[in-house]
Tab-separated table of C-alpha atoms in Angstrom:
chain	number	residue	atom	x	y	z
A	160	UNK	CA	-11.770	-116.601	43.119
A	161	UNK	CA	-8.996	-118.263	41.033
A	162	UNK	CA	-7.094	-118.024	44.336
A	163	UNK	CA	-9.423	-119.902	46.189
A	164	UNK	CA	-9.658	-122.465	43.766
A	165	UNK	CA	-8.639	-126.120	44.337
A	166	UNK	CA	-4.888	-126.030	43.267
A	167	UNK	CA	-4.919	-129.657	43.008
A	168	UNK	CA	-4.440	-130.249	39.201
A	169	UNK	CA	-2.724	-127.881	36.725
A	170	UNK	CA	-4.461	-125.288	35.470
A	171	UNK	CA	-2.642	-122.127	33.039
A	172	UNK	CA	-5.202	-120.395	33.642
A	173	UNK	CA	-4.419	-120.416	37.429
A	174	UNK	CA	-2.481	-118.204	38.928
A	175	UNK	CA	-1.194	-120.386	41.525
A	176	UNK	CA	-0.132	-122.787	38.745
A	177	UNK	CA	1.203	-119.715	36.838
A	178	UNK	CA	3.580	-119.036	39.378
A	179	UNK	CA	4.554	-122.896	39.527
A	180	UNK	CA	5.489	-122.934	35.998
A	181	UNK	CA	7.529	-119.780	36.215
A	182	UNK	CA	9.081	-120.915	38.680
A	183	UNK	CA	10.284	-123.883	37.044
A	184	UNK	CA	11.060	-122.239	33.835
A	185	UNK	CA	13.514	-119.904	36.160
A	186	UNK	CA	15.198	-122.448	37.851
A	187	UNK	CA	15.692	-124.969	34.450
A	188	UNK	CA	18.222	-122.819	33.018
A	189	UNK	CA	18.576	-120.084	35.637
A	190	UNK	CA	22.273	-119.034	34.589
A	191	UNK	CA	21.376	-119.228	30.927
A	192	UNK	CA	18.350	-116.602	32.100
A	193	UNK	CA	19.781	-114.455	34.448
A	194	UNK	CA	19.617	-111.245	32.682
A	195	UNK	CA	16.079	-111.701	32.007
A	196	UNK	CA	14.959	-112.495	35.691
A	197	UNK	CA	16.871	-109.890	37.082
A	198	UNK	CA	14.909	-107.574	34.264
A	199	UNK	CA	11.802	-109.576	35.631
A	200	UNK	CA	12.152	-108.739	39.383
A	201	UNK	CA	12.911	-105.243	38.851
A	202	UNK	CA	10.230	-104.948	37.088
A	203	UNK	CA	7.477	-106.061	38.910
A	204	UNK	CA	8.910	-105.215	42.289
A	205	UNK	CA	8.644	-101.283	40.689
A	206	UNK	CA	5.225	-102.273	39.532
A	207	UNK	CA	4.202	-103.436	43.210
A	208	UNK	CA	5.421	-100.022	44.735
A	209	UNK	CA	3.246	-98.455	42.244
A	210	UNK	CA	0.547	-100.180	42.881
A	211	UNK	CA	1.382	-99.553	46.766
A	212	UNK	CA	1.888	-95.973	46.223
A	213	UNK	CA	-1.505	-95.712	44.207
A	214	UNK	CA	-3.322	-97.778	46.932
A	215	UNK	CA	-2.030	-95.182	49.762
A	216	UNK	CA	-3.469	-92.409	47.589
A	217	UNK	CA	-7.225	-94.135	48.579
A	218	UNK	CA	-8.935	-91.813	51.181
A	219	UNK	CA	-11.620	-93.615	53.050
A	220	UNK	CA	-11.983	-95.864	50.598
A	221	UNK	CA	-14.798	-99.141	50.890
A	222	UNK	CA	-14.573	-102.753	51.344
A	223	UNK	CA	-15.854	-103.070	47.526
A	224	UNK	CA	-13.194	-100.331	46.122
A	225	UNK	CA	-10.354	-101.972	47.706
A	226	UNK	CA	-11.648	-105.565	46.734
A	227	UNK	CA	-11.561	-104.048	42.747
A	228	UNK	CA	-8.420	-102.604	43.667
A	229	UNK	CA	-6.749	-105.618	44.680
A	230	UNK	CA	-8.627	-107.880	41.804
A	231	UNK	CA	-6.624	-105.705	39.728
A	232	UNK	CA	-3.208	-105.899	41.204
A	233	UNK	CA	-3.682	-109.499	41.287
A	234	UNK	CA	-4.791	-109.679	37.252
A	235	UNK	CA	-1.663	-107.393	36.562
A	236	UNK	CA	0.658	-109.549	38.031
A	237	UNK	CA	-0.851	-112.777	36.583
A	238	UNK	CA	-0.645	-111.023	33.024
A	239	UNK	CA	3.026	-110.371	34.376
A	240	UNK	CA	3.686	-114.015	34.848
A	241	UNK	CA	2.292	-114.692	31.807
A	242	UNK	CA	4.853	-112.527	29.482
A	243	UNK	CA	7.382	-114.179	31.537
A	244	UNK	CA	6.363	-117.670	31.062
A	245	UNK	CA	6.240	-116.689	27.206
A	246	UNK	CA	10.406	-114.801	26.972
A	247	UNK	CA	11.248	-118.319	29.425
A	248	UNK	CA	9.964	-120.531	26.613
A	249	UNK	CA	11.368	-118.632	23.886
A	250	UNK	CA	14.647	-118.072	25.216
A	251	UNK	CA	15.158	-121.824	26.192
A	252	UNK	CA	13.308	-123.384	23.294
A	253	UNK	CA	16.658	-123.780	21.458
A	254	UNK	CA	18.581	-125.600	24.504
């Protein structure tokens, strides 16, 4: 639901607006932080083929399972963005 939301006005509790702020964080000081997005990416892009490679592993499965399946891919990466947001802000709280 929180990505059918009306992304008019901030929310940090939305991930659309979570992504926003990251990417703003990223690009403020991007050569300052370049270690710890490239740590970032890697990471998540390994978490995504996991997730892929678990989703594949599905036989048969139905509309409902793949909905929870997805609700939780989606939560993961939020919580993702999250810890990201938080090392952005601490590493460029200083500067």
């Amino acid at each position: 639901p929180s990505y059918a939301a009306n992304n008019a006005a901030y929310d940090n509790q939305n991930p659309y607006w979570a992504g926003k702020l990251l990417d703003v964080l990223s690009e403020a000081h991007y050569h300052q932080n370049r270690k710890l997005l490239d740590n970032f990416l890697k990471e998540t892009q390994i978490a995504g083929f996991q997730r892929l490679s678990t989703g594949d592993t599905q036989t048969t499965p139905t509309a409902a399972e793949l909905g929870h399946f997805n609700q939780e891919t989606a939560t993961a990466a939020f919580a993702q963005i999250q810890v990201q947001i938080g090392k952005l802000i601490q590493a460029n709280g200083d500067l």
